[in-house]
Structure formats: structure tokens, C-alpha cells
Tab-separated table of C-alpha atoms in Angstrom:
chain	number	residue	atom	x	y	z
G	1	UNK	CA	14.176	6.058	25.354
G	2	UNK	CA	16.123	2.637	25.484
G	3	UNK	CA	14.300	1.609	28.733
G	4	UNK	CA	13.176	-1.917	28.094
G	5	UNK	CA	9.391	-1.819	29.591
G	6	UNK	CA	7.206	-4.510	30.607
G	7	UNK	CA	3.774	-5.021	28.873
G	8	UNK	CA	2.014	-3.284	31.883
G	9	UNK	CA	4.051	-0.501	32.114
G	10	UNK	CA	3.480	-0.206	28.264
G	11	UNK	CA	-0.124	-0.443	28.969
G	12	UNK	CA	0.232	2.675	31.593
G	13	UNK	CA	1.807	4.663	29.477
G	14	UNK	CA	-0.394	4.513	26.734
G	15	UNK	CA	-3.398	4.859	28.916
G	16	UNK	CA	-2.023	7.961	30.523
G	17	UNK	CA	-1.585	9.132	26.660
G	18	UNK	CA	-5.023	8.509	25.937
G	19	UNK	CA	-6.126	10.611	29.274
G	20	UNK	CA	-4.124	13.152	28.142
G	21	UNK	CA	-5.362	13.288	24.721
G	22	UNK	CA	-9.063	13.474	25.654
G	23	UNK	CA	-8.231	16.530	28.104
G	24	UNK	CA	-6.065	18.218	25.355
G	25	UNK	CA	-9.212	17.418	23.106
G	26	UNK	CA	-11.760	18.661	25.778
G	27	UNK	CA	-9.840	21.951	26.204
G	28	UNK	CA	-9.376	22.691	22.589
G	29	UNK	CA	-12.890	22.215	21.827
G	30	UNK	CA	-13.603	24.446	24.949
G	31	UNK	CA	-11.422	27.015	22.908
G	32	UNK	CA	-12.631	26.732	19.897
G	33	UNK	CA	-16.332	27.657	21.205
G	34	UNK	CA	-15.199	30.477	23.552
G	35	UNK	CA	-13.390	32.170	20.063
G	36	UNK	CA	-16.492	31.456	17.670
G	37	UNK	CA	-17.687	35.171	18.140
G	38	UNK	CA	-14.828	37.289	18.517
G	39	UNK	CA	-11.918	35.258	16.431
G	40	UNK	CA	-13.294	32.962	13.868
G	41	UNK	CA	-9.995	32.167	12.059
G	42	UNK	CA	-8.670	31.226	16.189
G	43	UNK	CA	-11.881	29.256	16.519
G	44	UNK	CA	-10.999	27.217	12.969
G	45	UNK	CA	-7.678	26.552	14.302
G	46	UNK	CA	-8.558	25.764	17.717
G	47	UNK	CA	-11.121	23.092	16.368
G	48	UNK	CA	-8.779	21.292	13.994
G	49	UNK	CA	-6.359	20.576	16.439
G	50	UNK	CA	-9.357	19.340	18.908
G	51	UNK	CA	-10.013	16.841	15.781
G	52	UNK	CA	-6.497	16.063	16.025
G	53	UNK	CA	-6.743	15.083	19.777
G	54	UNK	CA	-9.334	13.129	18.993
G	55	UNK	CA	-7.988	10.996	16.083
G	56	UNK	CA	-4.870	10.307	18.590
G	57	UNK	CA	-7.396	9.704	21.409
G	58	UNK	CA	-9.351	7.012	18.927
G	59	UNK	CA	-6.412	5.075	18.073
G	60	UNK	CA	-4.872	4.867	21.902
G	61	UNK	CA	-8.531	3.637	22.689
G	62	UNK	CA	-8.320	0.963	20.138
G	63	UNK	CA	-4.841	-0.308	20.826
G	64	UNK	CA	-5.969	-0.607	24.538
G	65	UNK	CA	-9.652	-1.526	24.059
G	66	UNK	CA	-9.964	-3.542	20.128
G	67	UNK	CA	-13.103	-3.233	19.045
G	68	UNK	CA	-14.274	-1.833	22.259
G	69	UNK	CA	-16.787	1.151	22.054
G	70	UNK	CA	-15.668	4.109	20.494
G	71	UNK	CA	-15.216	7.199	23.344
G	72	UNK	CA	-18.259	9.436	24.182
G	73	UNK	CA	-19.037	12.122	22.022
G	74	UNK	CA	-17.391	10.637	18.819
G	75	UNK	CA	-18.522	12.349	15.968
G	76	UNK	CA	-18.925	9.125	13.964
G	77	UNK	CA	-21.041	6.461	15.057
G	78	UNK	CA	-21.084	3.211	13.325
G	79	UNK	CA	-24.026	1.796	11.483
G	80	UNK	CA	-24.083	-2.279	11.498
């Protein structure tokens, strides 16, 4: 982890960290409904981690898009 990066390698990484967060997010949501009638307690679990995803997924979106529109299906919208 001492590799000295350039600012556009930097700027793949992170945007191959965002991609991957919003498919880890997608899937545990996907989980989380597929457990909500036979393992509640699974289905709790499986849905906090989705909102886990998606906090990480918000703040890789706002370090490479500031101020940019929040990603689809956000739970919070803002109100101006």
C-alpha cells in the first residue's frame, strides 16, 4: 500500500469502489426481501448492512461527483 498513484488512477480506484458498493448494496437489499417471510431477524440484518453499502456508496459519489445528484433510489431526497 506504498504505491505512489497518480490522481487518475486514484480516481479509478475509487470509482471501481463506488461500483462495487452499489452491487454489494443491490444484493443485500435483494437479500433482505427474499428473507422477509421466512427469517425476519436475517432480513433485519441483511438490510442494515444494505444501508451500510449505501452510506459508503454516498460518500464515494460525493468525493467523485461534489454536489452532483445523489444515486437513484436514495432514500433521502433533499428539499431546497
Amino acid at each position: 500500500m506504498t504505491d505512489v498513484v497518480d490522481a487518475d488512477e486514484l480516481l479509478r480506484r475509487i470509482r471501481r469502489g463506488r461500483d462495487r458498493a452499489a452491487e454489494e448494496e443491490r444484493a443485500w437489499q435483494e437479500r433482505a426481501r427474499s428473507l422477509t417471510a421466512t427469517d425476519p431477524d436475517g432480513a433485519r440484518e441483511a438490510a442494515v448492512r444494505a444501508l451500510a453499502f449505501e452510506a459508503v456508496l454516498r460518500a464515494l459519489e460525493e468525493i467523485v461527483d461534489p454536489g452532483g445528484t445523489s444515486p437513484a433510489g436514495s432514500g433521502v431526497k433533499r428539499v431546497t
